[in-house]
């Protein structure tokens, strides 16, 4: 158990819909990362928040957005869903305040299936 | 930009044989290098990492990796494979200013 909690574990929804994935980081970790894992793209970095502020942005679609709340939990919002958005979405956390040499700890992921 | 290439999407070894999973990286600045393992239906777990200390890094479950700057490589090895090592292995690179970038992964099968 990494200490990173993600909900829901599985989600099935229709095209065009909107979903929210939730993440609670490890106790004390200030950084939260979101990654998308799919068969064709592999593990793609989406976005990072540090202590409530956006820190880095990767291959995140405009239809997707995220935020980190004062209690440090984070939500990833996916809207206007398409079949190609079906993937495993990971949240990860780390305590670092500066560079990226620290270990990041992954949750077990949220499986999203768009039908 | 950072990138990682993992040679071989699938590696199959016999139980007790050497495990060698290959990883080459591209980085314009000193990198941090990681190996993560993903067991079925689980998240990623850190095996080991290199952050500019010793070039030979020992990790969990008997795995180790050697950082070779001249070859831009960070290959993962284990002297003797166990059935429980069957999983997906990911090499990843970051630097001081860039979050982790992962390779495509290598699926390790262990044959009894």
PDB file of C-alpha atoms in Angstrom:
ATOM      1  CA  UNK A   1       0.000   0.000   0.000  1.00  0.00           C
ATOM      2  CA  UNK A   2       1.605   3.237  -1.214  1.00  0.00           C
ATOM      3  CA  UNK A   3      -0.629   5.475   0.872  1.00  0.00           C
ATOM      4  CA  UNK A   4      -2.094   7.164  -2.218  1.00  0.00           C
ATOM      5  CA  UNK A   5      -5.839   6.599  -2.471  1.00  0.00           C
ATOM      6  CA  UNK A   6      -7.811   6.874  -5.677  1.00  0.00           C
ATOM      7  CA  UNK A   7     -11.551   6.689  -6.236  1.00  0.00           C
ATOM      8  CA  UNK A   8     -13.407   5.266  -8.012  1.00  0.00           C
ATOM      9  CA  UNK A   9     -11.440   2.150  -8.942  1.00  0.00           C
ATOM     10  CA  UNK A  10     -13.622   1.438 -11.945  1.00  0.00           C
ATOM     11  CA  UNK A  11     -15.918   3.678 -13.938  1.00  0.00           C
ATOM     12  CA  UNK A  12     -17.973   3.055 -17.061  1.00  0.00           C
ATOM     13  CA  UNK A  13     -19.569   5.993 -18.789  1.00  0.00           C
ATOM     14  CA  UNK A  14     -20.919   7.022 -22.164  1.00  0.00           C
ATOM     15  CA  UNK A  15     -19.335   9.219 -24.801  1.00  0.00           C
ATOM     16  CA  UNK A  16     -19.947  12.901 -24.265  1.00  0.00           C
ATOM     17  CA  UNK A  17     -20.245  12.563 -20.507  1.00  0.00           C
ATOM     18  CA  UNK A  18     -18.122  14.109 -17.755  1.00  0.00           C
ATOM     19  CA  UNK A  19     -16.434  12.298 -14.874  1.00  0.00           C
ATOM     20  CA  UNK A  20     -14.347  13.265 -11.870  1.00  0.00           C
ATOM     21  CA  UNK A  21     -11.525  11.160 -10.509  1.00  0.00           C
ATOM     22  CA  UNK A  22     -10.402  11.757  -6.959  1.00  0.00           C
ATOM     23  CA  UNK A  23      -7.020  11.342  -5.315  1.00  0.00           C
ATOM     24  CA  UNK A  24      -5.796  11.599  -1.733  1.00  0.00           C
ATOM     25  CA  UNK A  25      -1.996  11.850  -1.542  1.00  0.00           C
ATOM     26  CA  UNK A  26       0.217  10.276   1.084  1.00  0.00           C
ATOM     27  CA  UNK A  27       0.123  12.065   4.390  1.00  0.00           C
ATOM     28  CA  UNK A  28       2.468  15.049   4.233  1.00  0.00           C
ATOM     29  CA  UNK A  29       3.043  14.970   0.480  1.00  0.00           C
ATOM     30  CA  UNK A  30       2.514  18.340  -1.161  1.00  0.00           C
ATOM     31  CA  UNK A  31       2.830  17.314  -4.804  1.00  0.00           C
ATOM     32  CA  UNK A  32       0.190  15.431  -6.744  1.00  0.00           C
ATOM     33  CA  UNK A  33       0.696  14.082 -10.260  1.00  0.00           C
ATOM     34  CA  UNK A  34      -1.766  12.650 -12.741  1.00  0.00           C
ATOM     35  CA  UNK A  35      -0.738  10.082 -15.355  1.00  0.00           C
ATOM     36  CA  UNK A  36      -2.726   8.320 -18.046  1.00  0.00           C
ATOM     37  CA  UNK A  37      -1.862   4.752 -19.028  1.00  0.00           C
ATOM     38  CA  UNK A  38      -3.194   3.334 -22.285  1.00  0.00           C
ATOM     39  CA  UNK A  39      -2.086   0.500 -24.528  1.00  0.00           C
ATOM     40  CA  UNK A  40      -1.128   2.723 -27.432  1.00  0.00           C
ATOM     41  CA  UNK A  41       0.371   5.734 -25.590  1.00  0.00           C
ATOM     42  CA  UNK A  42       1.882   4.035 -22.557  1.00  0.00           C
ATOM     43  CA  UNK A  43       2.264   6.117 -19.398  1.00  0.00           C
ATOM     44  CA  UNK A  44       1.742   9.796 -20.154  1.00  0.00           C
ATOM     45  CA  UNK A  45       2.263  12.621 -17.697  1.00  0.00           C
ATOM     46  CA  UNK A  46      -0.782  14.866 -17.572  1.00  0.00           C
ATOM     47  CA  UNK A  47      -0.310  17.480 -14.875  1.00  0.00           C
ATOM     48  CA  UNK A  48       1.280  18.217 -11.499  1.00  0.00           C
ATOM     49  CA  UNK A  49       0.073  20.326  -8.602  1.00  0.00           C
ATOM     50  CA  UNK A  50       2.194  21.467  -5.708  1.00  0.00           C
ATOM     51  CA  UNK A  51       0.503  22.789  -2.586  1.00  0.00           C
ATOM     52  CA  UNK A  52      -2.557  23.908  -4.504  1.00  0.00           C
ATOM     53  CA  UNK A  53      -0.792  25.472  -7.478  1.00  0.00           C
ATOM     54  CA  UNK A  54      -0.237  24.044 -10.940  1.00  0.00           C
ATOM     55  CA  UNK A  55       3.452  23.164 -11.196  1.00  0.00           C
ATOM     56  CA  UNK A  56       3.915  21.380 -14.506  1.00  0.00           C
ATOM     57  CA  UNK A  57       1.782  20.456 -17.461  1.00  0.00           C
ATOM     58  CA  UNK A  58       2.221  17.545 -19.815  1.00  0.00           C
ATOM     59  CA  UNK A  59       0.051  16.001 -22.492  1.00  0.00           C
ATOM     60  CA  UNK A  60      -3.243  17.015 -20.980  1.00  0.00           C
ATOM     61  CA  UNK A  61      -6.147  17.640 -23.333  1.00  0.00           C
ATOM     62  CA  UNK A  62      -8.138  20.857 -23.101  1.00  0.00           C
ATOM     63  CA  UNK A  63     -11.202  18.740 -22.238  1.00  0.00           C
ATOM     64  CA  UNK A  64      -9.384  17.645 -19.084  1.00  0.00           C
ATOM     65  CA  UNK A  65      -8.731  19.778 -16.034  1.00  0.00           C
ATOM     66  CA  UNK A  66      -7.438  19.238 -12.534  1.00  0.00           C
ATOM     67  CA  UNK A  67      -7.175  21.017  -9.247  1.00  0.00           C
ATOM     68  CA  UNK A  68      -5.680  20.514  -5.815  1.00  0.00           C
ATOM     69  CA  UNK A  69      -7.669  21.585  -2.795  1.00  0.00           C
ATOM     70  CA  UNK A  70      -6.475  23.131   0.504  1.00  0.00           C
ATOM     71  CA  UNK A  71      -6.553  19.702   2.167  1.00  0.00           C
ATOM     72  CA  UNK A  72      -4.189  18.585  -0.658  1.00  0.00           C
ATOM     73  CA  UNK A  73      -6.520  16.099  -2.259  1.00  0.00           C
ATOM     74  CA  UNK A  74      -6.829  16.426  -6.016  1.00  0.00           C
ATOM     75  CA  UNK A  75      -9.468  15.885  -8.649  1.00  0.00           C
ATOM     76  CA  UNK A  76      -9.093  15.206 -12.345  1.00  0.00           C
ATOM     77  CA  UNK A  77     -12.097  16.243 -14.405  1.00  0.00           C
ATOM     78  CA  UNK A  78     -12.609  14.659 -17.792  1.00  0.00           C
ATOM     79  CA  UNK A  79     -15.337  16.080 -20.015  1.00  0.00           C
ATOM     80  CA  UNK A  80     -16.846  15.470 -23.444  1.00  0.00           C
ATOM     81  CA  UNK A  81     -15.509  11.955 -23.159  1.00  0.00           C
ATOM     82  CA  UNK A  82     -14.477  10.027 -26.231  1.00  0.00           C
ATOM     83  CA  UNK A  83     -13.832   6.331 -26.738  1.00  0.00           C
ATOM     84  CA  UNK A  84     -10.113   7.055 -26.882  1.00  0.00           C
ATOM     85  CA  UNK A  85     -10.166   8.411 -23.335  1.00  0.00           C
ATOM     86  CA  UNK A  86     -10.626   4.891 -22.023  1.00  0.00           C
ATOM     87  CA  UNK A  87      -7.528   4.281 -19.945  1.00  0.00           C
ATOM     88  CA  UNK A  88      -6.101   3.743 -16.503  1.00  0.00           C
ATOM     89  CA  UNK A  89      -5.588   7.055 -14.734  1.00  0.00           C
ATOM     90  CA  UNK A  90      -2.971   7.139 -12.015  1.00  0.00           C
ATOM     91  CA  UNK A  91      -2.490   9.646  -9.287  1.00  0.00           C
ATOM     92  CA  UNK A  92       0.890   9.873  -7.609  1.00  0.00           C
ATOM     93  CA  UNK A  93       2.320  12.000  -4.833  1.00  0.00           C
ATOM     94  CA  UNK A  94       5.692  13.071  -3.506  1.00  0.00           C
ATOM     95  CA  UNK A  95       7.001  15.362  -0.825  1.00  0.00           C
ATOM     96  CA  UNK A  96       9.552  17.267  -2.875  1.00  0.00           C
ATOM     97  CA  UNK A  97       9.735  21.004  -2.747  1.00  0.00           C
ATOM     98  CA  UNK A  98      12.253  21.449  -5.511  1.00  0.00           C
ATOM     99  CA  UNK A  99      13.598  19.136  -8.174  1.00  0.00           C
ATOM    100  CA  UNK A 100      12.253  15.806  -9.314  1.00  0.00           C
ATOM    101  CA  UNK A 101      14.810  13.415  -7.875  1.00  0.00           C
ATOM    102  CA  UNK A 102      12.463  12.297  -5.147  1.00  0.00           C
ATOM    103  CA  UNK A 103      10.460   9.123  -5.393  1.00  0.00           C
ATOM    104  CA  UNK A 104       6.878   9.529  -6.438  1.00  0.00           C
ATOM    105  CA  UNK A 105       4.337   7.078  -5.027  1.00  0.00           C
ATOM    106  CA  UNK A 106       1.513   5.787  -7.179  1.00  0.00           C
ATOM    107  CA  UNK A 107      -2.031   4.900  -6.308  1.00  0.00           C
ATOM    108  CA  UNK A 108      -3.693   1.823  -7.776  1.00  0.00           C
ATOM    109  CA  UNK A 109      -5.394   3.809 -10.489  1.00  0.00           C
ATOM    110  CA  UNK A 110      -8.895   4.485 -11.735  1.00  0.00           C
ATOM    111  CA  UNK A 111     -10.038   2.408 -14.687  1.00  0.00           C
ATOM    112  CA  UNK A 112     -12.164   4.507 -17.025  1.00  0.00           C
ATOM    113  CA  UNK A 113     -14.120   2.821 -19.777  1.00  0.00           C
ATOM    114  CA  UNK A 114     -15.991   5.022 -22.237  1.00  0.00           C
ATOM    115  CA  UNK A 115     -18.689   3.225 -24.226  1.00  0.00           C
TER     116      UNK A 115
ATOM    117  CA  UNK B   1      13.495  16.998 -23.820  1.00  0.00           C
ATOM    118  CA  UNK B   2      13.740  13.864 -21.767  1.00  0.00           C
ATOM    119  CA  UNK B   3      12.991  10.485 -23.298  1.00  0.00           C
ATOM    120  CA  UNK B   4      13.421   6.825 -22.494  1.00  0.00           C
ATOM    121  CA  UNK B   5      13.679   3.839 -24.795  1.00  0.00           C
ATOM    122  CA  UNK B   6      13.118   0.370 -23.458  1.00  0.00           C
ATOM    123  CA  UNK B   7      14.421  -2.282 -25.810  1.00  0.00           C
ATOM    124  CA  UNK B   8      12.012  -5.194 -26.044  1.00  0.00           C
ATOM    125  CA  UNK B   9       8.355  -4.899 -25.164  1.00  0.00           C
ATOM    126  CA  UNK B  10       8.372  -8.507 -23.950  1.00  0.00           C
ATOM    127  CA  UNK B  11      11.185 -10.510 -22.388  1.00  0.00           C
ATOM    128  CA  UNK B  12      10.837 -14.160 -21.431  1.00  0.00           C
ATOM    129  CA  UNK B  13      13.308 -15.966 -19.167  1.00  0.00           C
ATOM    130  CA  UNK B  14      13.435 -19.309 -17.415  1.00  0.00           C
ATOM    131  CA  UNK B  15      13.162 -19.482 -13.651  1.00  0.00           C
ATOM    132  CA  UNK B  16      16.665 -19.148 -12.201  1.00  0.00           C
ATOM    133  CA  UNK B  17      18.060 -17.420 -15.289  1.00  0.00           C
ATOM    134  CA  UNK B  18      19.516 -13.925 -15.498  1.00  0.00           C
ATOM    135  CA  UNK B  19      17.068 -11.088 -16.000  1.00  0.00           C
ATOM    136  CA  UNK B  20      18.256  -8.201 -18.178  1.00  0.00           C
ATOM    137  CA  UNK B  21      15.885  -5.392 -19.075  1.00  0.00           C
ATOM    138  CA  UNK B  22      17.360  -2.651 -21.219  1.00  0.00           C
ATOM    139  CA  UNK B  23      16.818   1.076 -20.894  1.00  0.00           C
ATOM    140  CA  UNK B  24      18.448   3.950 -22.753  1.00  0.00           C
ATOM    141  CA  UNK B  25      17.721   7.552 -21.943  1.00  0.00           C
ATOM    142  CA  UNK B  26      18.103  10.926 -23.546  1.00  0.00           C
ATOM    143  CA  UNK B  27      18.720  13.966 -21.399  1.00  0.00           C
ATOM    144  CA  UNK B  28      20.459  17.279 -21.939  1.00  0.00           C
ATOM    145  CA  UNK B  29      21.123  17.705 -18.227  1.00  0.00           C
ATOM    146  CA  UNK B  30      22.174  15.278 -15.472  1.00  0.00           C
ATOM    147  CA  UNK B  31      19.298  12.852 -15.138  1.00  0.00           C
ATOM    148  CA  UNK B  32      17.554  11.090 -12.340  1.00  0.00           C
ATOM    149  CA  UNK B  33      16.729   7.532 -13.419  1.00  0.00           C
ATOM    150  CA  UNK B  34      14.160   5.145 -12.027  1.00  0.00           C
ATOM    151  CA  UNK B  35      12.847   1.638 -12.488  1.00  0.00           C
ATOM    152  CA  UNK B  36       9.265   0.933 -11.470  1.00  0.00           C
ATOM    153  CA  UNK B  37       7.395  -2.389 -11.496  1.00  0.00           C
ATOM    154  CA  UNK B  38       3.696  -2.889 -12.098  1.00  0.00           C
ATOM    155  CA  UNK B  39       2.052  -6.137 -11.061  1.00  0.00           C
ATOM    156  CA  UNK B  40      -1.319  -7.027 -12.603  1.00  0.00           C
ATOM    157  CA  UNK B  41      -4.127  -4.770 -11.438  1.00  0.00           C
ATOM    158  CA  UNK B  42      -1.822  -2.742  -9.235  1.00  0.00           C
ATOM    159  CA  UNK B  43      -0.132   0.623  -9.292  1.00  0.00           C
ATOM    160  CA  UNK B  44       3.534   1.252  -9.952  1.00  0.00           C
ATOM    161  CA  UNK B  45       6.068   0.453  -7.267  1.00  0.00           C
ATOM    162  CA  UNK B  46       9.600   1.838  -7.132  1.00  0.00           C
ATOM    163  CA  UNK B  47      12.322  -0.783  -7.606  1.00  0.00           C
ATOM    164  CA  UNK B  48      15.318   1.526  -7.495  1.00  0.00           C
ATOM    165  CA  UNK B  49      16.575   4.945  -8.505  1.00  0.00           C
ATOM    166  CA  UNK B  50      19.762   6.736  -9.495  1.00  0.00           C
ATOM    167  CA  UNK B  51      20.270  10.308  -8.332  1.00  0.00           C
ATOM    168  CA  UNK B  52      23.969  10.962  -9.033  1.00  0.00           C
ATOM    169  CA  UNK B  53      25.469   8.983  -6.182  1.00  0.00           C
ATOM    170  CA  UNK B  54      26.848   5.463  -6.797  1.00  0.00           C
ATOM    171  CA  UNK B  55      26.499   4.328 -10.399  1.00  0.00           C
ATOM    172  CA  UNK B  56      25.532   0.798  -9.336  1.00  0.00           C
ATOM    173  CA  UNK B  57      22.187   0.996  -7.640  1.00  0.00           C
ATOM    174  CA  UNK B  58      20.660  -1.829  -5.625  1.00  0.00           C
ATOM    175  CA  UNK B  59      16.923  -2.062  -5.272  1.00  0.00           C
ATOM    176  CA  UNK B  60      14.268  -4.268  -3.807  1.00  0.00           C
ATOM    177  CA  UNK B  61      13.686  -7.941  -4.582  1.00  0.00           C
ATOM    178  CA  UNK B  62      17.303  -8.515  -5.659  1.00  0.00           C
ATOM    179  CA  UNK B  63      17.252  -6.117  -8.617  1.00  0.00           C
ATOM    180  CA  UNK B  64      20.052  -3.729  -9.452  1.00  0.00           C
ATOM    181  CA  UNK B  65      20.873  -1.288 -12.237  1.00  0.00           C
ATOM    182  CA  UNK B  66      24.022   0.413 -13.436  1.00  0.00           C
ATOM    183  CA  UNK B  67      24.154   3.972 -14.697  1.00  0.00           C
ATOM    184  CA  UNK B  68      26.515   4.266 -17.684  1.00  0.00           C
ATOM    185  CA  UNK B  69      26.773   7.841 -18.836  1.00  0.00           C
ATOM    186  CA  UNK B  70      28.924   7.024 -21.867  1.00  0.00           C
ATOM    187  CA  UNK B  71      26.266   4.630 -23.117  1.00  0.00           C
ATOM    188  CA  UNK B  72      23.281   6.652 -21.817  1.00  0.00           C
ATOM    189  CA  UNK B  73      21.999   3.416 -20.360  1.00  0.00           C
ATOM    190  CA  UNK B  74      20.413   2.247 -17.127  1.00  0.00           C
ATOM    191  CA  UNK B  75      19.803  -1.476 -17.601  1.00  0.00           C
ATOM    192  CA  UNK B  76      18.028  -3.501 -14.919  1.00  0.00           C
ATOM    193  CA  UNK B  77      19.380  -6.895 -13.891  1.00  0.00           C
ATOM    194  CA  UNK B  78      18.658  -9.712 -11.480  1.00  0.00           C
ATOM    195  CA  UNK B  79      20.918 -12.756 -11.241  1.00  0.00           C
ATOM    196  CA  UNK B  80      18.189 -15.344 -10.816  1.00  0.00           C
ATOM    197  CA  UNK B  81      14.573 -14.918 -11.913  1.00  0.00           C
ATOM    198  CA  UNK B  82      11.672 -16.022  -9.728  1.00  0.00           C
ATOM    199  CA  UNK B  83       8.140 -16.700 -10.842  1.00  0.00           C
ATOM    200  CA  UNK B  84       7.033 -13.765  -8.704  1.00  0.00           C
ATOM    201  CA  UNK B  85       9.107 -11.389 -10.863  1.00  0.00           C
ATOM    202  CA  UNK B  86       6.617 -11.685 -13.722  1.00  0.00           C
ATOM    203  CA  UNK B  87       5.305  -8.147 -14.186  1.00  0.00           C
ATOM    204  CA  UNK B  88       5.596  -5.019 -16.312  1.00  0.00           C
ATOM    205  CA  UNK B  89       8.760  -2.975 -15.767  1.00  0.00           C
ATOM    206  CA  UNK B  90       9.083   0.707 -16.553  1.00  0.00           C
ATOM    207  CA  UNK B  91      12.202   2.795 -16.860  1.00  0.00           C
ATOM    208  CA  UNK B  92      11.761   6.510 -16.246  1.00  0.00           C
ATOM    209  CA  UNK B  93      13.849   9.675 -16.383  1.00  0.00           C
ATOM    210  CA  UNK B  94      13.530  13.082 -14.820  1.00  0.00           C
ATOM    211  CA  UNK B  95      15.777  16.006 -14.056  1.00  0.00           C
ATOM    212  CA  UNK B  96      15.709  18.898 -11.665  1.00  0.00           C
ATOM    213  CA  UNK B  97      13.037  20.706 -13.658  1.00  0.00           C
ATOM    214  CA  UNK B  98      11.126  17.939 -15.419  1.00  0.00           C
ATOM    215  CA  UNK B  99       8.682  15.391 -13.979  1.00  0.00           C
ATOM    216  CA  UNK B 100       9.086  11.693 -14.649  1.00  0.00           C
ATOM    217  CA  UNK B 101       8.934  10.557 -18.265  1.00  0.00           C
ATOM    218  CA  UNK B 102       8.327   6.839 -18.663  1.00  0.00           C
ATOM    219  CA  UNK B 103       9.351   4.339 -21.273  1.00  0.00           C
ATOM    220  CA  UNK B 104       6.797   2.099 -22.963  1.00  0.00           C
ATOM    221  CA  UNK B 105       7.467  -0.725 -20.538  1.00  0.00           C
ATOM    222  CA  UNK B 106       8.791  -4.275 -20.807  1.00  0.00           C
ATOM    223  CA  UNK B 107       6.657  -7.236 -19.860  1.00  0.00           C
ATOM    224  CA  UNK B 108       8.716  -9.908 -18.123  1.00  0.00           C
ATOM    225  CA  UNK B 109       7.511 -13.491 -18.289  1.00  0.00           C
ATOM    226  CA  UNK B 110       9.179 -16.182 -16.175  1.00  0.00           C
ATOM    227  CA  UNK B 111       8.911 -19.771 -17.379  1.00  0.00           C
ATOM    228  CA  UNK B 112       9.026 -22.622 -14.909  1.00  0.00           C
TER     229      UNK B 112
END
